[in-house]
Amino acid sequence: MGSAHSDRPSDRWPSDAPDPADSVLALKILVAGGFGVGKTTLVGAVSEIRPLRTEERLTEAGRGVDDLDGVERKTTTTVAMDFGRITIREGLAVYLFGTPGQDRFWFLWDELAQGALGAVVLADTRRLTDCFPAVDFFEHRGIPFVVAVNRFAGTREYGPEEVARALDLDPGTPVVLCDARRRASGKEVLINLVEHAGRVHAARLLAEVSPVR
């Protein structure tokens, strides 16, 4: 008489393999925006791990290239990317890639955008036009994004509707106010993006499977 096979998960799953119940869904999110808007600050504030940064000090030679109006105190700049990780909830982790803000580093954006669920476009109302290139980049590639207005001290505040009109955003693109220095505020931005991206991707999938009439 042959031996009976156990139905216990421990008997069916190899001891040296990861348990499917422990699997984590990993999402890739970009953090983009103009020069000095707070991308590195946001990634560092929300990341559970020590963020990987590729910053270099600003030099006198770069002052003729980088516009420092409104960010005169900035002394470093991202030259490749920032990287961080955050757990939104059990089973859902987000990998953050902060993009460089200057025009001369935009060739990296296409590589960073591969496989991204969506993006956060950080905006500074003192330099709102600086985020137009990021908005255009994600709109043209169909990548869902939210605009997060980083609230700098001493600046005039504008409501989400005003910012959406100024940027001529597509209807339904969320605009949220945030403080890039605060973990709770940054996490709320990411939750808004994940929810928005989920709605966009679900609508696209529904459109693909719906019969053409």
mmCIF file of C-alpha atoms in Angstrom:
data_model
loop_
_atom_site.group_PDB
_atom_site.id
_atom_site.type_symbol
_atom_site.label_atom_id
_atom_site.label_comp_id
_atom_site.label_asym_id
_atom_site.label_seq_id
_atom_site.Cartn_x
_atom_site.Cartn_y
_atom_site.Cartn_z
ATOM 1 C CA MET A 1 0.000 0.000 0.000
ATOM 2 C CA GLY A 2 1.488 3.301 -1.073
ATOM 3 C CA SER A 3 2.008 6.096 1.361
ATOM 4 C CA ALA A 4 -0.608 8.838 1.461
ATOM 5 C CA HIS A 5 0.283 12.313 0.176
ATOM 6 C CA SER A 6 -0.207 15.137 2.655
ATOM 7 C CA ASP A 7 -2.181 18.216 1.602
ATOM 8 C CA ARG A 8 -0.361 20.448 4.030
ATOM 9 C CA PRO A 9 1.259 23.496 2.289
ATOM 10 C CA SER A 10 4.566 22.668 3.988
ATOM 11 C CA ASP A 11 4.590 19.285 2.283
ATOM 12 C CA ARG A 12 3.739 20.667 -1.165
ATOM 13 C CA TRP A 13 6.049 23.707 -1.125
ATOM 14 C CA PRO A 14 9.854 23.255 -1.078
ATOM 15 C CA SER A 15 11.355 24.372 2.207
ATOM 16 C CA ASP A 16 14.002 26.471 0.457
ATOM 17 C CA ALA A 17 11.540 28.312 -1.799
ATOM 18 C CA PRO A 18 9.666 31.479 -0.826
ATOM 19 C CA ASP A 19 6.162 30.978 0.492
ATOM 20 C CA PRO A 20 3.601 32.362 -2.021
ATOM 21 C CA ALA A 21 1.753 33.921 0.922
ATOM 22 C CA ASP A 22 4.820 36.081 1.571
ATOM 23 C CA SER A 23 5.000 37.415 -1.986
ATOM 24 C CA VAL A 24 4.976 41.175 -2.358
ATOM 25 C CA LEU A 25 3.645 43.133 -5.318
ATOM 26 C CA ALA A 26 6.332 45.659 -6.260
ATOM 27 C CA LEU A 27 5.364 48.811 -8.126
ATOM 28 C CA LYS A 28 7.698 51.270 -9.838
ATOM 29 C CA ILE A 29 6.941 54.968 -9.478
ATOM 30 C CA LEU A 30 8.839 57.949 -10.845
ATOM 31 C CA VAL A 31 9.202 61.248 -9.007
ATOM 32 C CA ALA A 32 9.747 64.023 -11.535
ATOM 33 C CA GLY A 33 9.600 67.784 -11.790
ATOM 34 C CA GLY A 34 11.728 70.848 -12.281
ATOM 35 C CA PHE A 35 15.129 71.663 -10.851
ATOM 36 C CA GLY A 36 15.119 72.171 -7.070
ATOM 37 C CA VAL A 37 11.453 71.295 -6.579
ATOM 38 C CA GLY A 38 12.065 68.710 -3.825
ATOM 39 C CA LYS A 39 12.287 65.337 -5.573
ATOM 40 C CA THR A 40 15.275 64.119 -3.572
ATOM 41 C CA THR A 41 13.628 65.392 -0.374
ATOM 42 C CA LEU A 42 10.396 63.488 -1.074
ATOM 43 C CA VAL A 43 12.172 60.208 -1.866
ATOM 44 C CA GLY A 44 14.290 60.524 1.268
ATOM 45 C CA ALA A 45 11.311 61.385 3.472
ATOM 46 C CA VAL A 46 9.194 58.359 2.563
ATOM 47 C CA SER A 47 11.838 55.707 1.919
ATOM 48 C CA GLU A 48 12.109 52.878 4.450
ATOM 49 C CA ILE A 49 15.683 52.258 3.399
ATOM 50 C CA ARG A 50 18.552 54.669 3.217
ATOM 51 C CA PRO A 51 17.919 56.205 -0.197
ATOM 52 C CA LEU A 52 20.445 55.851 -2.958
ATOM 53 C CA ARG A 53 21.373 59.310 -4.173
ATOM 54 C CA THR A 54 23.515 60.491 -7.076
ATOM 55 C CA GLU A 55 24.020 64.110 -6.109
ATOM 56 C CA GLU A 56 26.881 66.396 -7.019
ATOM 57 C CA ARG A 57 27.665 69.844 -5.693
ATOM 58 C CA LEU A 58 26.648 72.783 -7.831
ATOM 59 C CA THR A 59 29.622 74.682 -9.180
ATOM 60 C CA GLU A 60 30.146 78.171 -10.523
ATOM 61 C CA ALA A 61 30.443 76.666 -14.001
ATOM 62 C CA GLY A 62 26.879 75.385 -13.750
ATOM 63 C CA ARG A 63 25.333 78.648 -12.665
ATOM 64 C CA GLY A 64 24.958 79.753 -16.250
ATOM 65 C CA VAL A 65 23.077 76.528 -17.032
ATOM 66 C CA ASP A 66 20.977 75.834 -13.931
ATOM 67 C CA ASP A 67 18.289 78.398 -13.093
ATOM 68 C CA LEU A 68 18.530 79.046 -9.338
ATOM 69 C CA ASP A 69 15.758 81.648 -9.112
ATOM 70 C CA GLY A 70 13.711 80.732 -6.070
ATOM 71 C CA VAL A 71 16.146 78.001 -4.966
ATOM 72 C CA GLU A 72 19.228 80.089 -4.257
ATOM 73 C CA ARG A 73 20.096 77.956 -1.210
ATOM 74 C CA LYS A 74 20.336 74.740 -3.236
ATOM 75 C CA THR A 75 23.922 73.438 -3.211
ATOM 76 C CA THR A 76 23.595 69.985 -4.821
ATOM 77 C CA THR A 77 21.781 68.451 -7.775
ATOM 78 C CA THR A 78 20.771 64.935 -8.855
ATOM 79 C CA VAL A 79 22.795 63.789 -11.868
ATOM 80 C CA ALA A 80 21.343 60.295 -12.404
ATOM 81 C CA MET A 81 18.519 59.309 -10.072
ATOM 82 C CA ASP A 82 17.368 58.898 -6.504
ATOM 83 C CA PHE A 83 16.136 55.494 -5.363
ATOM 84 C CA GLY A 84 14.019 54.522 -2.368
ATOM 85 C CA ARG A 85 11.467 51.949 -1.216
ATOM 86 C CA ILE A 86 8.270 52.178 0.812
ATOM 87 C CA THR A 87 5.595 49.673 1.875
ATOM 88 C CA ILE A 88 2.138 51.105 1.231
ATOM 89 C CA ARG A 89 0.375 48.194 2.921
ATOM 90 C CA GLU A 90 0.986 44.498 3.534
ATOM 91 C CA GLY A 91 1.872 42.837 0.245
ATOM 92 C CA LEU A 92 2.330 46.115 -1.659
ATOM 93 C CA ALA A 93 5.744 47.767 -1.950
ATOM 94 C CA VAL A 94 6.705 50.769 -4.040
ATOM 95 C CA TYR A 95 10.122 51.456 -5.546
ATOM 96 C CA LEU A 96 10.732 55.152 -6.084
ATOM 97 C CA PHE A 97 12.965 56.584 -8.789
ATOM 98 C CA GLY A 98 13.614 60.300 -8.589
ATOM 99 C CA THR A 99 14.517 61.774 -11.968
ATOM 100 C CA PRO A 100 17.061 64.546 -12.563
ATOM 101 C CA GLY A 101 15.437 67.904 -13.205
ATOM 102 C CA GLN A 102 17.789 69.645 -15.625
ATOM 103 C CA ASP A 103 17.304 69.506 -19.383
ATOM 104 C CA ARG A 104 20.732 67.984 -20.007
ATOM 105 C CA PHE A 105 19.802 64.825 -18.038
ATOM 106 C CA TRP A 106 16.436 64.166 -19.702
ATOM 107 C CA PHE A 107 17.919 61.397 -21.849
ATOM 108 C CA LEU A 108 17.668 59.236 -18.699
ATOM 109 C CA TRP A 109 13.917 59.634 -18.438
ATOM 110 C CA ASP A 110 12.981 57.093 -21.118
ATOM 111 C CA GLU A 111 15.062 54.425 -19.403
ATOM 112 C CA LEU A 112 13.636 55.211 -15.967
ATOM 113 C CA ALA A 113 10.069 55.238 -17.306
ATOM 114 C CA GLN A 114 10.225 51.640 -18.538
ATOM 115 C CA GLY A 115 7.737 49.551 -16.558
ATOM 116 C CA ALA A 116 6.555 52.414 -14.352
ATOM 117 C CA LEU A 117 3.049 52.207 -12.896
ATOM 118 C CA GLY A 118 2.856 55.982 -12.771
ATOM 119 C CA ALA A 119 4.588 59.168 -11.721
ATOM 120 C CA VAL A 120 4.481 62.033 -9.267
ATOM 121 C CA VAL A 121 5.142 65.426 -10.834
ATOM 122 C CA LEU A 122 6.308 67.759 -8.084
ATOM 123 C CA ALA A 123 5.462 71.407 -8.648
ATOM 124 C CA ASP A 124 6.616 74.661 -7.092
ATOM 125 C CA THR A 125 4.103 77.480 -7.667
ATOM 126 C CA ARG A 126 6.974 79.991 -7.800
ATOM 127 C CA ARG A 127 8.336 78.148 -10.845
ATOM 128 C CA LEU A 128 5.251 76.370 -12.144
ATOM 129 C CA THR A 129 6.404 76.344 -15.773
ATOM 130 C CA ASP A 130 9.344 74.143 -14.741
ATOM 131 C CA CYS A 131 7.067 71.111 -14.487
ATOM 132 C CA PHE A 132 5.581 71.509 -17.993
ATOM 133 C CA PRO A 133 8.211 69.186 -19.555
ATOM 134 C CA ALA A 134 7.403 66.421 -17.038
ATOM 135 C CA VAL A 135 3.655 66.823 -17.598
ATOM 136 C CA ASP A 136 4.146 66.634 -21.377
ATOM 137 C CA PHE A 137 6.467 63.623 -21.055
ATOM 138 C CA PHE A 138 3.957 61.505 -19.118
ATOM 139 C CA GLU A 139 0.897 62.666 -21.062
ATOM 140 C CA HIS A 140 2.483 61.793 -24.413
ATOM 141 C CA ARG A 141 3.489 58.327 -23.168
ATOM 142 C CA GLY A 142 0.173 57.580 -21.498
ATOM 143 C CA ILE A 143 1.760 57.158 -18.074
ATOM 144 C CA PRO A 144 -0.684 58.025 -15.260
ATOM 145 C CA PHE A 145 0.537 60.783 -12.962
ATOM 146 C CA VAL A 146 -0.515 63.121 -10.204
ATOM 147 C CA VAL A 147 0.722 66.666 -9.677
ATOM 148 C CA ALA A 148 1.908 67.252 -6.112
ATOM 149 C CA VAL A 149 2.322 70.926 -5.198
ATOM 150 C CA ASN A 150 5.192 71.200 -2.744
ATOM 151 C CA ARG A 151 4.242 73.891 -0.251
ATOM 152 C CA PHE A 152 7.290 76.045 0.387
ATOM 153 C CA ALA A 153 7.225 78.410 3.349
ATOM 154 C CA GLY A 154 6.413 82.011 2.531
ATOM 155 C CA THR A 155 4.909 81.314 -0.880
ATOM 156 C CA ARG A 156 1.388 82.132 -2.012
ATOM 157 C CA GLU A 157 -0.887 79.121 -1.930
ATOM 158 C CA TYR A 158 -3.045 78.100 -4.870
ATOM 159 C CA GLY A 159 -5.843 75.556 -4.821
ATOM 160 C CA PRO A 160 -5.690 72.312 -6.802
ATOM 161 C CA GLU A 161 -8.204 73.610 -9.341
ATOM 162 C CA GLU A 162 -6.111 76.714 -10.017
ATOM 163 C CA VAL A 163 -2.978 74.628 -10.530
ATOM 164 C CA ALA A 164 -4.815 72.213 -12.840
ATOM 165 C CA ARG A 165 -6.023 75.106 -14.997
ATOM 166 C CA ALA A 166 -2.574 76.729 -15.082
ATOM 167 C CA LEU A 167 -0.986 73.466 -16.240
ATOM 168 C CA ASP A 168 -3.861 72.663 -18.646
ATOM 169 C CA LEU A 169 -4.079 69.139 -17.251
ATOM 170 C CA ASP A 170 -6.246 66.465 -18.791
ATOM 171 C CA PRO A 171 -9.565 66.060 -16.937
ATOM 172 C CA GLY A 172 -9.266 63.644 -14.031
ATOM 173 C CA THR A 173 -5.558 64.225 -13.393
ATOM 174 C CA PRO A 174 -5.295 64.635 -9.604
ATOM 175 C CA VAL A 175 -3.609 67.656 -8.052
ATOM 176 C CA VAL A 176 -2.692 67.388 -4.366
ATOM 177 C CA LEU A 177 -0.931 69.681 -1.920
ATOM 178 C CA CYS A 178 2.011 68.271 0.012
ATOM 179 C CA ASP A 179 5.045 68.944 2.153
ATOM 180 C CA ALA A 180 7.881 66.914 0.613
ATOM 181 C CA ARG A 181 9.735 66.922 3.933
ATOM 182 C CA ARG A 182 7.016 65.016 5.798
ATOM 183 C CA ARG A 183 6.739 61.240 5.466
ATOM 184 C CA ALA A 184 2.973 61.193 6.071
ATOM 185 C CA SER A 185 2.396 63.835 3.407
ATOM 186 C CA GLY A 186 4.601 62.045 0.878
ATOM 187 C CA LYS A 187 2.910 58.733 1.569
ATOM 188 C CA GLU A 188 -0.496 60.338 0.962
ATOM 189 C CA VAL A 189 0.746 61.538 -2.434
ATOM 190 C CA LEU A 190 1.823 58.006 -3.339
ATOM 191 C CA ILE A 191 -1.499 56.536 -2.240
ATOM 192 C CA ASN A 192 -3.298 59.067 -4.460
ATOM 193 C CA LEU A 193 -1.102 58.047 -7.381
ATOM 194 C CA VAL A 194 -1.566 54.286 -6.879
ATOM 195 C CA GLU A 195 -5.342 54.738 -6.709
ATOM 196 C CA HIS A 196 -5.381 56.982 -9.786
ATOM 197 C CA ALA A 197 -3.130 54.648 -11.772
ATOM 198 C CA GLY A 198 -5.333 51.714 -10.792
ATOM 199 C CA ARG A 199 -8.398 53.481 -12.179
ATOM 200 C CA VAL A 200 -6.608 54.415 -15.403
ATOM 201 C CA HIS A 201 -5.258 50.923 -16.041
ATOM 202 C CA ALA A 202 -8.628 49.323 -15.199
ATOM 203 C CA ALA A 203 -10.390 51.636 -17.676
ATOM 204 C CA ARG A 204 -7.852 50.774 -20.391
ATOM 205 C CA LEU A 205 -8.245 47.056 -19.764
ATOM 206 C CA LEU A 206 -12.027 47.372 -19.914
ATOM 207 C CA ALA A 207 -11.775 49.269 -23.193
ATOM 208 C CA GLU A 208 -9.561 46.538 -24.657
ATOM 209 C CA VAL A 209 -11.913 43.670 -23.766
ATOM 210 C CA SER A 210 -15.171 45.466 -24.580
ATOM 211 C CA PRO A 211 -16.629 44.417 -27.943
ATOM 212 C CA VAL A 212 -16.514 47.042 -30.680
ATOM 213 C CA ARG A 213 -19.986 48.018 -31.811
#
